mmCIF file of C-alpha atoms in Angstrom:
data_model
loop_
_atom_site.group_PDB
_atom_site.id
_atom_site.type_symbol
_atom_site.label_atom_id
_atom_site.label_comp_id
_atom_site.label_asym_id
_atom_site.label_seq_id
_atom_site.Cartn_x
_atom_site.Cartn_y
_atom_site.Cartn_z
ATOM 1 C CA GLU A 5 -40.580 -8.071 -78.409
ATOM 2 C CA GLU A 6 -43.527 -6.712 -80.336
ATOM 3 C CA GLY A 7 -41.763 -3.527 -81.333
ATOM 4 C CA GLN A 8 -40.216 -2.831 -84.686
ATOM 5 C CA GLY A 9 -36.477 -3.333 -84.868
ATOM 6 C CA VAL A 10 -34.043 -0.428 -85.251
ATOM 7 C CA ALA A 11 -32.023 -0.196 -88.443
ATOM 8 C CA ALA A 12 -28.394 -0.162 -87.360
ATOM 9 C CA ALA A 13 -25.027 -1.740 -88.191
ATOM 10 C CA GLU A 14 -21.365 -1.117 -87.682
ATOM 11 C CA GLU A 15 -19.331 0.247 -90.579
ATOM 12 C CA ALA A 16 -17.454 -3.012 -90.793
ATOM 13 C CA ALA A 17 -19.558 -5.914 -91.953
ATOM 14 C CA PRO A 18 -20.796 -7.863 -88.922
ATOM 15 C CA GLU A 19 -20.152 -11.547 -88.800
ATOM 16 C CA PRO A 20 -23.161 -13.536 -90.015
ATOM 17 C CA LEU A 21 -24.858 -15.979 -87.702
ATOM 18 C CA GLN A 22 -25.459 -18.312 -90.618
ATOM 19 C CA GLU A 23 -23.712 -18.254 -93.938
ATOM 20 C CA GLU A 24 -25.610 -19.213 -97.065
ATOM 21 C CA ALA A 25 -24.290 -22.158 -98.982
ATOM 22 C CA ALA A 26 -25.425 -20.484 -102.193
ATOM 23 C CA PRO A 27 -25.966 -16.716 -101.828
ATOM 24 C CA PRO A 28 -27.989 -14.826 -104.437
ATOM 25 C CA ALA A 29 -26.209 -14.310 -107.720
ATOM 26 C CA ASP A 30 -26.175 -10.530 -107.300
ATOM 27 C CA ALA A 31 -24.962 -10.579 -103.674
ATOM 28 C CA HIS A 32 -21.353 -9.928 -102.702
ATOM 29 C CA GLU A 33 -19.335 -13.004 -101.903
ATOM 30 C CA ALA A 34 -19.421 -13.783 -98.205
ATOM 31 C CA PRO A 35 -16.017 -13.750 -96.496
ATOM 32 C CA ASP A 36 -14.437 -16.990 -95.329
ATOM 33 C CA ARG A 37 -15.058 -17.292 -91.600
ATOM 34 C CA SER A 38 -14.306 -20.981 -91.181
ATOM 35 C CA SER A 39 -11.395 -20.304 -88.811
ATOM 36 C CA GLU A 40 -13.364 -17.978 -86.521
ATOM 37 C CA SER A 41 -15.248 -18.742 -83.327
ATOM 38 C CA THR A 42 -18.454 -20.759 -83.587
ATOM 39 C CA SER A 43 -20.256 -18.486 -81.104
ATOM 40 C CA ALA A 44 -21.210 -14.834 -81.086
ATOM 41 C CA THR A 45 -23.044 -12.340 -78.933
ATOM 42 C CA VAL A 46 -25.947 -10.663 -80.684
ATOM 43 C CA ARG A 47 -27.505 -7.513 -79.273
ATOM 44 C CA VAL A 48 -31.031 -6.911 -80.463
ATOM 45 C CA VAL A 49 -32.209 -3.312 -80.233
ATOM 46 C CA PHE A 50 -35.915 -2.481 -80.214
ATOM 47 C CA GLU A 51 -37.865 0.718 -80.450
ATOM 48 C CA HIS A 52 -41.598 1.053 -79.829
ATOM 49 C CA ARG A 53 -43.058 4.543 -79.857
ATOM 50 C CA ALA A 54 -40.991 6.545 -77.329
ATOM 51 C CA GLU A 55 -39.328 3.532 -75.693
ATOM 52 C CA ARG A 56 -36.026 1.905 -76.598
ATOM 53 C CA TRP A 57 -34.437 -1.191 -75.114
ATOM 54 C CA SER A 58 -32.081 -4.019 -76.048
ATOM 55 C CA HIS A 59 -31.366 -7.661 -75.261
ATOM 56 C CA SER A 60 -28.127 -9.575 -75.653
ATOM 57 C CA TYR A 61 -27.896 -13.202 -76.680
ATOM 58 C CA GLU A 62 -24.941 -15.622 -76.620
ATOM 59 C CA VAL A 63 -25.595 -17.945 -79.548
ATOM 60 C CA GLU A 64 -23.980 -20.448 -81.837
ATOM 61 C CA ARG A 65 -23.484 -19.247 -85.370
ATOM 62 C CA GLY A 66 -26.279 -20.562 -87.554
ATOM 63 C CA SER A 67 -28.833 -20.196 -84.760
ATOM 64 C CA THR A 68 -32.410 -19.468 -85.692
ATOM 65 C CA LEU A 69 -34.295 -16.508 -84.304
ATOM 66 C CA LEU A 70 -36.213 -18.782 -81.958
ATOM 67 C CA GLU A 71 -32.958 -20.093 -80.531
ATOM 68 C CA VAL A 72 -31.635 -16.549 -80.211
ATOM 69 C CA LYS A 73 -34.722 -15.540 -78.260
ATOM 70 C CA ARG A 74 -34.230 -18.449 -75.846
ATOM 71 C CA ARG A 75 -30.640 -17.550 -75.063
ATOM 72 C CA MET A 76 -30.830 -13.994 -73.869
ATOM 73 C CA VAL A 77 -27.883 -13.043 -71.658
ATOM 74 C CA LYS A 78 -27.308 -9.741 -69.941
ATOM 75 C CA GLN A 79 -23.668 -9.014 -70.742
ATOM 76 C CA ASP A 80 -21.838 -6.494 -72.838
ATOM 77 C CA SER A 81 -18.777 -7.333 -74.884
ATOM 78 C CA PRO A 82 -16.692 -4.986 -77.028
ATOM 79 C CA GLN A 83 -16.315 -7.814 -79.536
ATOM 80 C CA GLU A 84 -20.070 -8.387 -79.928
ATOM 81 C CA ASP A 85 -21.681 -8.316 -83.341
ATOM 82 C CA LEU A 86 -24.225 -5.481 -83.376
ATOM 83 C CA VAL A 87 -27.212 -6.749 -85.286
ATOM 84 C CA SER A 88 -30.617 -5.053 -85.216
ATOM 85 C CA PHE A 89 -33.641 -6.605 -86.841
ATOM 86 C CA SER A 90 -37.391 -6.438 -87.032
ATOM 87 C CA LEU A 91 -39.688 -9.151 -85.724
ATOM 88 C CA ARG A 92 -42.170 -8.201 -88.422
ATOM 89 C CA ARG A 93 -42.265 -10.062 -91.689
ATOM 90 C CA GLY A 94 -40.093 -7.485 -93.379
ATOM 91 C CA LEU A 95 -36.402 -7.397 -94.250
ATOM 92 C CA LEU A 96 -33.700 -5.438 -92.398
ATOM 93 C CA ARG A 97 -32.273 -2.004 -92.684
ATOM 94 C CA ILE A 98 -28.839 -3.553 -92.305
ATOM 95 C CA TRP A 99 -26.054 -3.327 -94.837
ATOM 96 C CA HIS A 100 -24.940 -6.930 -94.591
ATOM 97 C CA PHE A 101 -27.757 -9.054 -93.246
ATOM 98 C CA GLU A 102 -31.252 -10.094 -94.207
ATOM 99 C CA VAL A 103 -33.834 -11.886 -92.107
ATOM 100 C CA VAL A 104 -35.763 -14.493 -94.088
ATOM 101 C CA GLU A 105 -38.905 -16.197 -92.827
ATOM 102 C CA GLY A 106 -38.781 -19.982 -92.900
ATOM 103 C CA ASP A 107 -40.984 -22.615 -91.289
ATOM 104 C CA GLU A 108 -41.943 -20.689 -88.154
ATOM 105 C CA THR A 109 -38.362 -19.495 -87.758
ATOM 106 C CA PHE A 110 -35.967 -16.832 -89.009
ATOM 107 C CA ASP A 111 -32.375 -17.273 -90.200
ATOM 108 C CA PHE A 112 -29.609 -14.747 -90.824
ATOM 109 C CA HIS A 113 -28.081 -14.714 -94.298
ATOM 110 C CA TYR A 114 -25.232 -12.686 -95.751
ATOM 111 C CA VAL A 115 -25.945 -10.075 -98.422
ATOM 112 C CA GLY A 116 -23.841 -7.213 -99.699
ATOM 113 C CA PRO A 117 -24.274 -3.525 -98.776
ATOM 114 C CA GLU A 118 -25.938 -2.462 -102.025
ATOM 115 C CA GLU A 119 -28.340 -5.378 -101.982
ATOM 116 C CA GLY A 120 -29.169 -4.745 -98.342
ATOM 117 C CA GLN A 121 -30.053 -1.121 -99.083
ATOM 118 C CA LYS A 122 -32.256 -2.146 -102.012
ATOM 119 C CA LEU A 123 -33.996 -4.755 -99.904
ATOM 120 C CA TYR A 124 -34.568 -2.249 -97.127
ATOM 121 C CA GLU A 125 -36.035 0.355 -99.464
ATOM 122 C CA ARG A 126 -38.364 -2.225 -100.934
ATOM 123 C CA ASP A 127 -39.380 -3.439 -97.510
ATOM 124 C CA LEU A 128 -39.839 0.065 -96.133
ATOM 125 C CA ALA A 129 -42.585 0.753 -98.663
ATOM 126 C CA ARG A 130 -44.304 -2.489 -97.690
ATOM 127 C CA LEU A 131 -44.027 -1.695 -93.992
ATOM 128 C CA GLU A 132 -45.546 1.734 -94.572
ATOM 129 C CA ARG A 133 -48.455 0.128 -96.421
ATOM 130 C CA GLU A 134 -48.915 -2.405 -93.630
ATOM 131 C CA GLU A 135 -48.868 0.321 -90.988
ATOM 132 C CA GLU A 136 -51.383 2.395 -92.930
ATOM 133 C CA GLU A 137 -53.642 -0.643 -93.297
ATOM 134 C CA ALA A 138 -53.269 -1.375 -89.573
ATOM 135 C CA ARG A 139 -54.238 2.215 -88.748
ATOM 136 C CA ARG A 140 -57.250 1.987 -91.045
ATOM 137 C CA GLN A 141 -58.352 -1.289 -89.447
ATOM 138 C CA ASP A 142 -57.957 0.242 -85.977
ATOM 139 C CA MET A 143 -60.109 3.208 -86.985
ATOM 140 C CA ASP A 144 -62.754 0.906 -88.484
ATOM 141 C CA ARG A 145 -62.727 -1.242 -85.349
ATOM 142 C CA LEU A 146 -63.095 1.761 -83.047
ATOM 143 C CA ALA A 147 -65.899 3.182 -85.188
ATOM 144 C CA HIS A 148 -67.659 -0.197 -85.158
ATOM 145 C CA GLU A 149 -67.294 -0.441 -81.373
ATOM 146 C CA ARG A 150 -68.767 3.046 -80.991
ATOM 147 C CA GLU A 151 -71.698 2.097 -83.216
ATOM 148 C CA GLN A 152 -72.304 -1.058 -81.173
ATOM 149 C CA GLU A 153 -72.200 0.833 -77.887
ATOM 150 C CA GLU A 154 -74.554 3.517 -79.171
ATOM 151 C CA ALA A 155 -76.909 0.842 -80.530
ATOM 152 C CA ARG A 156 -76.943 -0.947 -77.156
ATOM 153 C CA GLU A 157 -77.685 2.304 -75.356
ATOM 154 C CA ARG A 158 -80.524 3.098 -77.739
ATOM 155 C CA GLU A 159 -81.898 -0.437 -77.496
ATOM 156 C CA GLN A 160 -81.861 -0.287 -73.694
ATOM 157 C CA ALA A 161 -83.769 2.978 -73.916
ATOM 158 C CA GLY A 162 -86.271 1.279 -76.229
ATOM 159 C CA GLU A 163 -85.920 3.947 -78.893
ATOM 160 C CA LEU A 164 -83.543 4.715 -81.752
ATOM 161 C CA GLN A 165 -82.579 8.192 -82.795
ATOM 162 C CA ASP A 166 -84.283 9.566 -85.867
ATOM 163 C CA THR A 167 -81.888 9.872 -88.800
ATOM 164 C CA GLY A 168 -83.941 12.740 -90.198
ATOM 165 C CA ARG A 169 -84.041 11.048 -93.591
ATOM 166 C CA PRO A 170 -86.839 9.103 -95.312
ATOM 167 C CA TRP A 171 -86.463 5.402 -94.637
ATOM 168 C CA SER A 172 -88.065 2.088 -95.505
ATOM 169 C CA LEU A 173 -88.629 -1.149 -93.614
ATOM 170 C CA TYR A 174 -87.650 -4.348 -95.444
ATOM 171 C CA ALA A 175 -88.172 -7.982 -94.440
ATOM 172 C CA LEU A 176 -86.446 -11.257 -95.300
ATOM 173 C CA SER A 177 -86.621 -14.779 -93.927
ATOM 174 C CA ASP A 178 -85.212 -18.256 -94.507
ATOM 175 C CA LEU A 179 -82.028 -16.991 -96.119
ATOM 176 C CA HIS A 180 -80.200 -20.339 -95.772
ATOM 177 C CA ILE A 181 -76.817 -18.755 -96.363
ATOM 178 C CA ASP A 182 -75.223 -22.231 -96.294
ATOM 179 C CA VAL A 183 -76.400 -22.499 -99.903
ATOM 180 C CA PRO A 184 -73.588 -21.008 -102.048
ATOM 181 C CA ASP A 185 -75.976 -19.117 -104.333
ATOM 182 C CA ASN A 186 -77.611 -17.450 -101.330
ATOM 183 C CA ALA A 187 -74.274 -16.466 -99.825
ATOM 184 C CA GLY A 188 -73.246 -15.124 -103.217
ATOM 185 C CA TRP A 189 -76.397 -13.017 -103.381
ATOM 186 C CA LEU A 190 -75.623 -11.429 -100.022
ATOM 187 C CA ALA A 191 -72.014 -10.724 -100.988
ATOM 188 C CA TRP A 192 -73.276 -9.145 -104.232
ATOM 189 C CA LEU A 193 -75.827 -6.924 -102.446
ATOM 190 C CA PRO A 194 -74.700 -3.278 -102.883
ATOM 191 C CA GLU A 195 -73.171 -1.757 -99.768
ATOM 192 C CA ALA A 196 -74.707 1.651 -100.454
ATOM 193 C CA GLY A 197 -78.340 2.627 -100.777
ATOM 194 C CA HIS A 198 -79.886 1.468 -97.478
ATOM 195 C CA GLU A 199 -78.003 3.639 -94.993
ATOM 196 C CA ALA A 200 -81.273 4.989 -93.518
ATOM 197 C CA ASP A 201 -83.364 1.813 -93.856
ATOM 198 C CA ALA A 202 -84.320 -0.951 -91.428
ATOM 199 C CA LEU A 203 -84.391 -4.698 -92.102
ATOM 200 C CA ILE A 204 -86.271 -7.565 -90.450
ATOM 201 C CA ILE A 205 -84.676 -11.034 -90.647
ATOM 202 C CA ALA A 206 -87.330 -13.543 -89.573
ATOM 203 C CA GLY A 207 -85.080 -16.525 -88.878
ATOM 204 C CA ASN A 208 -83.384 -19.460 -90.582
ATOM 205 C CA ILE A 209 -80.039 -17.952 -91.522
ATOM 206 C CA SER A 210 -78.047 -21.123 -90.836
ATOM 207 C CA HIS A 211 -77.326 -23.807 -88.247
ATOM 208 C CA ARG A 212 -73.692 -22.596 -88.056
ATOM 209 C CA LEU A 213 -72.632 -19.719 -85.798
ATOM 210 C CA ASP A 214 -69.893 -18.501 -88.124
ATOM 211 C CA VAL A 215 -72.421 -18.166 -90.936
ATOM 212 C CA ILE A 216 -74.953 -16.433 -88.667
ATOM 213 C CA ARG A 217 -72.304 -13.992 -87.452
ATOM 214 C CA TRP A 218 -71.092 -13.221 -90.992
ATOM 215 C CA THR A 219 -74.638 -12.760 -92.309
ATOM 216 C CA LEU A 220 -75.722 -10.386 -89.558
ATOM 217 C CA SER A 221 -72.491 -8.409 -89.936
ATOM 218 C CA GLU A 222 -72.997 -8.064 -93.683
ATOM 219 C CA PHE A 223 -76.549 -6.756 -93.279
ATOM 220 C CA LYS A 224 -75.499 -4.484 -90.415
ATOM 221 C CA ARG A 225 -72.962 -2.832 -92.711
ATOM 222 C CA ARG A 226 -75.681 -2.100 -95.252
ATOM 223 C CA PHE A 227 -78.701 -1.134 -93.131
ATOM 224 C CA ALA A 228 -79.113 1.445 -90.388
ATOM 225 C CA ASN A 229 -81.076 -0.998 -88.215
ATOM 226 C CA VAL A 230 -81.311 -4.798 -88.406
ATOM 227 C CA PHE A 231 -83.896 -6.815 -86.431
ATOM 228 C CA TYR A 232 -83.623 -10.569 -85.938
ATOM 229 C CA CYS A 233 -85.352 -13.569 -84.395
ATOM 230 C CA VAL A 234 -84.145 -17.162 -84.617
ATOM 231 C CA GLY A 235 -85.689 -19.892 -86.725
ATOM 232 C CA ASN A 236 -85.586 -23.636 -86.269
ATOM 233 C CA TYR A 237 -82.315 -24.111 -88.179
ATOM 234 C CA GLU A 238 -80.399 -21.841 -85.791
ATOM 235 C CA LEU A 239 -81.233 -24.193 -82.902
ATOM 236 C CA TRP A 240 -79.863 -27.405 -84.400
ATOM 237 C CA VAL A 241 -77.117 -28.906 -82.216
ATOM 238 C CA ARG A 242 -76.585 -32.352 -83.727
ATOM 239 C CA HIS A 243 -75.925 -31.434 -87.341
ATOM 240 C CA ASP A 244 -72.343 -31.186 -88.584
ATOM 241 C CA GLY A 245 -71.005 -27.720 -87.753
ATOM 242 C CA SER A 246 -73.941 -26.805 -85.504
ATOM 243 C CA GLN A 247 -72.641 -27.994 -82.145
ATOM 244 C CA SER A 248 -70.230 -25.200 -81.249
ATOM 245 C CA ASP A 249 -68.986 -21.670 -81.728
ATOM 246 C CA GLY A 250 -65.205 -21.757 -81.534
ATOM 247 C CA ASP A 251 -64.305 -23.372 -78.212
ATOM 248 C CA HIS A 252 -67.867 -23.043 -76.892
ATOM 249 C CA THR A 253 -69.868 -26.274 -77.239
ATOM 250 C CA PHE A 254 -73.641 -26.189 -76.788
ATOM 251 C CA GLY A 255 -75.229 -28.608 -74.356
ATOM 252 C CA ASP A 256 -78.703 -28.168 -75.831
ATOM 253 C CA SER A 257 -80.776 -25.956 -78.122
ATOM 254 C CA ARG A 258 -81.852 -23.549 -75.390
ATOM 255 C CA GLU A 259 -78.207 -22.789 -74.589
ATOM 256 C CA LYS A 260 -77.524 -22.248 -78.278
ATOM 257 C CA PHE A 261 -80.515 -19.897 -78.563
ATOM 258 C CA GLU A 262 -79.179 -17.734 -75.741
ATOM 259 C CA HIS A 263 -75.736 -17.725 -77.372
ATOM 260 C CA VAL A 264 -77.128 -16.704 -80.768
ATOM 261 C CA MET A 265 -79.048 -13.842 -79.162
ATOM 262 C CA ALA A 266 -75.891 -12.675 -77.380
ATOM 263 C CA VAL A 267 -73.944 -12.731 -80.651
ATOM 264 C CA ALA A 268 -76.663 -10.689 -82.355
ATOM 265 C CA ARG A 269 -76.631 -8.062 -79.622
ATOM 266 C CA GLU A 270 -72.834 -7.845 -79.722
ATOM 267 C CA LEU A 271 -73.109 -7.031 -83.421
ATOM 268 C CA GLY A 272 -75.611 -4.260 -82.742
ATOM 269 C CA VAL A 273 -78.517 -6.285 -84.155
ATOM 270 C CA LEU A 274 -81.869 -5.524 -82.499
ATOM 271 C CA THR A 275 -83.710 -8.353 -80.731
ATOM 272 C CA GLU A 276 -86.050 -6.302 -78.511
ATOM 273 C CA PRO A 277 -89.012 -3.978 -79.268
ATOM 274 C CA THR A 278 -87.579 -0.769 -80.683
ATOM 275 C CA LYS A 279 -89.102 2.482 -81.853
ATOM 276 C CA LEU A 280 -87.844 3.877 -85.138
ATOM 277 C CA GLY A 281 -88.278 7.453 -86.258
ATOM 278 C CA SER A 282 -90.352 10.147 -84.604
ATOM 279 C CA GLY A 283 -93.569 12.078 -85.015
ATOM 280 C CA ALA A 284 -95.918 10.936 -87.754
ATOM 281 C CA GLY A 285 -93.201 8.713 -89.213
ATOM 282 C CA ALA A 286 -92.553 6.754 -86.023
ATOM 283 C CA LEU A 287 -92.911 2.970 -85.962
ATOM 284 C CA TRP A 288 -92.399 0.217 -83.398
ATOM 285 C CA VAL A 289 -90.791 -3.032 -84.562
ATOM 286 C CA VAL A 290 -91.447 -5.909 -82.147
ATOM 287 C CA PRO A 291 -89.688 -9.312 -82.457
ATOM 288 C CA LEU A 292 -91.675 -12.314 -81.181
ATOM 289 C CA GLN A 293 -90.015 -15.619 -80.316
ATOM 290 C CA GLY A 294 -91.812 -18.916 -80.790
ATOM 291 C CA TRP A 295 -91.740 -22.641 -81.521
ATOM 292 C CA PHE A 296 -94.223 -24.925 -83.260
ATOM 293 C CA GLU A 297 -96.914 -27.068 -81.617
ATOM 294 C CA PHE A 298 -98.634 -30.097 -83.159
ATOM 295 C CA GLY A 299 -102.089 -28.814 -82.205
ATOM 296 C CA PHE A 300 -101.658 -25.709 -84.354
ATOM 297 C CA GLY A 301 -102.183 -27.399 -87.696
ATOM 298 C CA ASP A 302 -104.328 -30.325 -86.505
ATOM 299 C CA PRO A 303 -102.330 -32.629 -88.793
ATOM 300 C CA GLY A 304 -103.665 -35.904 -87.403
ATOM 301 C CA GLU A 305 -101.771 -38.707 -85.671
ATOM 302 C CA GLU A 306 -100.569 -40.316 -88.890
ATOM 303 C CA VAL A 307 -98.940 -37.094 -90.113
ATOM 304 C CA ILE A 308 -97.446 -36.451 -86.659
ATOM 305 C CA GLN A 309 -95.749 -39.856 -86.660
ATOM 306 C CA TRP A 310 -94.567 -39.234 -90.206
ATOM 307 C CA ALA A 311 -93.095 -35.889 -89.108
ATOM 308 C CA LEU A 312 -91.375 -37.409 -86.070
ATOM 309 C CA ALA A 313 -89.631 -39.884 -88.360
ATOM 310 C CA THR A 314 -88.668 -37.549 -91.196
ATOM 311 C CA VAL A 315 -88.532 -33.860 -90.179
ATOM 312 C CA ALA A 316 -84.956 -32.873 -89.322
ATOM 313 C CA ASP A 317 -85.922 -30.726 -86.315
ATOM 314 C CA PHE A 318 -86.846 -33.842 -84.358
ATOM 315 C CA GLN A 319 -83.345 -35.254 -84.861
ATOM 316 C CA GLU A 320 -81.255 -32.061 -84.733
ATOM 317 C CA VAL A 321 -82.880 -30.097 -81.878
ATOM 318 C CA VAL A 322 -82.343 -31.072 -78.221
ATOM 319 C CA TRP A 323 -84.358 -29.451 -75.417
ATOM 320 C CA PRO A 324 -83.227 -29.548 -71.772
ATOM 321 C CA ARG A 325 -85.146 -31.341 -69.040
ATOM 322 C CA SER A 326 -86.175 -27.987 -67.572
ATOM 323 C CA MET A 327 -88.317 -27.532 -70.690
ATOM 324 C CA GLY A 328 -89.721 -31.032 -70.501
ATOM 325 C CA SER A 329 -87.382 -32.206 -73.275
ATOM 326 C CA SER A 330 -90.281 -31.628 -75.668
ATOM 327 C CA HIS A 331 -91.309 -29.309 -78.467
ATOM 328 C CA GLU A 332 -94.462 -28.376 -76.567
ATOM 329 C CA GLY A 333 -92.268 -27.340 -73.636
ATOM 330 C CA ALA A 334 -90.151 -25.305 -76.027
ATOM 331 C CA ALA A 335 -93.260 -23.526 -77.330
ATOM 332 C CA ARG A 336 -94.198 -22.548 -73.767
ATOM 333 C CA TYR A 337 -90.667 -21.356 -73.010
ATOM 334 C CA PHE A 338 -90.357 -19.143 -76.079
ATOM 335 C CA ASP A 339 -93.839 -17.745 -75.537
ATOM 336 C CA SER A 340 -92.826 -16.703 -72.009
ATOM 337 C CA LEU A 341 -90.058 -14.566 -73.528
ATOM 338 C CA ASN A 342 -92.750 -12.422 -75.141
ATOM 339 C CA GLU A 343 -94.435 -11.481 -71.844
ATOM 340 C CA ASP A 344 -92.619 -8.170 -71.522
ATOM 341 C CA ARG A 345 -93.920 -7.139 -74.953
ATOM 342 C CA LEU A 346 -97.369 -6.794 -73.381
ATOM 343 C CA GLU A 347 -96.176 -4.358 -70.730
ATOM 344 C CA MET A 348 -94.772 -1.789 -73.137
ATOM 345 C CA ALA A 349 -96.614 1.396 -74.094
ATOM 346 C CA TYR A 350 -96.644 1.529 -77.871
ATOM 347 C CA ASP A 351 -97.212 5.140 -78.895
ATOM 348 C CA ALA A 352 -96.862 4.519 -82.634
ATOM 349 C CA PRO A 353 -97.982 1.855 -85.145
ATOM 350 C CA VAL A 354 -96.560 -1.605 -84.398
ATOM 351 C CA VAL A 355 -95.033 -4.130 -86.812
ATOM 352 C CA THR A 356 -94.461 -7.556 -85.265
ATOM 353 C CA PHE A 357 -92.478 -10.441 -86.713
ATOM 354 C CA SER A 358 -91.757 -14.078 -85.896
ATOM 355 C CA HIS A 359 -90.266 -17.071 -87.625
ATOM 356 C CA PHE A 360 -93.211 -19.428 -87.134
ATOM 357 C CA LEU A 361 -96.772 -18.840 -88.327
ATOM 358 C CA PRO A 362 -99.342 -17.295 -85.938
ATOM 359 C CA ARG A 363 -102.467 -18.488 -87.842
ATOM 360 C CA LEU A 364 -103.298 -21.667 -89.724
ATOM 361 C CA GLU A 365 -105.036 -19.623 -92.451
ATOM 362 C CA LEU A 366 -101.592 -18.490 -93.577
ATOM 363 C CA LEU A 367 -101.250 -21.949 -95.123
ATOM 364 C CA PRO A 368 -103.354 -22.959 -98.130
ATOM 365 C CA ALA A 369 -106.469 -24.882 -97.119
ATOM 366 C CA GLN A 370 -105.687 -27.653 -99.583
ATOM 367 C CA LEU A 371 -102.196 -29.124 -99.380
ATOM 368 C CA SER A 372 -100.724 -31.877 -101.494
ATOM 369 C CA PRO A 373 -99.958 -35.085 -99.554
ATOM 370 C CA GLU A 374 -96.214 -34.393 -99.529
ATOM 371 C CA MET A 375 -96.831 -30.926 -98.015
ATOM 372 C CA LEU A 376 -98.991 -32.163 -95.135
ATOM 373 C CA LEU A 377 -95.816 -32.335 -93.032
ATOM 374 C CA VAL A 378 -95.808 -28.537 -93.058
ATOM 375 C CA ARG A 379 -98.989 -28.510 -90.954
ATOM 376 C CA ALA A 380 -97.256 -30.517 -88.208
ATOM 377 C CA THR A 381 -94.442 -28.005 -87.711
ATOM 378 C CA ALA A 382 -95.868 -24.730 -89.039
ATOM 379 C CA GLY A 383 -96.510 -22.576 -85.992
ATOM 380 C CA THR A 384 -98.320 -21.930 -82.737
ATOM 381 C CA GLU A 385 -101.532 -20.139 -81.762
ATOM 382 C CA ARG A 386 -99.616 -18.563 -78.889
ATOM 383 C CA LEU A 387 -98.058 -16.206 -81.431
ATOM 384 C CA GLU A 388 -101.424 -14.907 -82.621
ATOM 385 C CA ALA A 389 -102.332 -13.979 -79.049
ATOM 386 C CA ARG A 390 -99.106 -11.993 -78.746
ATOM 387 C CA VAL A 391 -99.599 -10.284 -82.100
ATOM 388 C CA ARG A 392 -103.094 -9.133 -81.122
ATOM 389 C CA SER A 393 -102.055 -8.022 -77.647
ATOM 390 C CA THR A 394 -99.486 -5.598 -79.076
ATOM 391 C CA GLY A 395 -102.045 -4.034 -81.419
ATOM 392 C CA SER A 396 -99.862 -4.940 -84.379
ATOM 393 C CA LYS A 397 -100.840 -3.374 -87.708
ATOM 394 C CA LEU A 398 -98.702 -5.794 -89.710
ATOM 395 C CA HIS A 399 -97.084 -9.146 -88.950
ATOM 396 C CA VAL A 400 -94.128 -10.655 -90.819
ATOM 397 C CA PHE A 401 -93.456 -14.401 -90.628
ATOM 398 C CA GLY A 402 -91.188 -16.920 -92.307
ATOM 399 C CA HIS A 403 -90.717 -20.700 -92.123
ATOM 400 C CA SER A 404 -93.407 -21.751 -94.609
ATOM 401 C CA PRO A 405 -91.950 -23.113 -97.861
ATOM 402 C CA ILE A 406 -95.249 -22.615 -99.694
ATOM 403 C CA ASN A 407 -95.529 -19.685 -102.098
ATOM 404 C CA TRP A 408 -98.881 -17.983 -102.618
ATOM 405 C CA TYR A 409 -98.131 -16.791 -106.129
#
């Protein structure tokens, strides 16, 4: 019943299934059928591409479309009312009937021949627009699926094809798209101008999967290549809106991390070491995962206890028992994900990036008392070891709320 209905009617006006108490002012007056039978057989004819079929329904007059659909009978009667209609939200190409959408139901109402023709012509234009839009959306979807498949194939090969055009590498972090002004900035960002460029997103898009998915999709539409690693906000599972993605509910932050990475890959976003360009213009971009450790910033026991009581990560993030249910265990787990980065042969300059800081010197030596909490959750020395082992020429990080200018 997904096909579009066939426009057809007998020369004589078919008997309506439901007569309007007050028809439109410009419609012909409906005939008096009070003495006629209260039931009728309606044959519904469908066409979809090269196929054509019909169903017959024995119904009470005044039945809704849902009731008609429930009462299909396979019988032919020479006295049946031939009524053809569309299950789409349009009107009918029928001289005497119109289908009107109500509260999740459709009713039949009487209209005159001239009005029916006018309504059909108006609806036909709308249907053509809808079909054209549907075709365009199908083409966009197929093109997007091809791009995703090609991106996955290139990522598995560890190398992207050279576009042959000059390109630039950009970096962003801590976008916090939950903030309306930040989301507005992304929506405002021109869609043209970066077709050959690459972008690094160093974490903290949002704690919500719908926002993460939208953000990555928006950047993917604007940039040739988008790289991404998660931040701490992405791994919240206790905050409002952070616990699930549709029907999928996260048991802990590790499960959510794996889900976020899967979503990114489905969108064609790069989460593995990838070579861009070729020849003298070639460049490797290497994402590094990580989590903070208290020993990194040597904050002191007093600051650690202060952080445990006030920093949201300690309330919103939940680690499984397999990771020791601790942030130190999380740091070891994420560091283990970087092992394969050491085994790769980098034949071009390397740019690494992470969310957390790899060196304490990336924070100012003197911090105000209220900023001492940053030292407790800033980064991990494990990241510096990974950065050096790849021979990185440049490292991009996020997380720190302290500006150096």
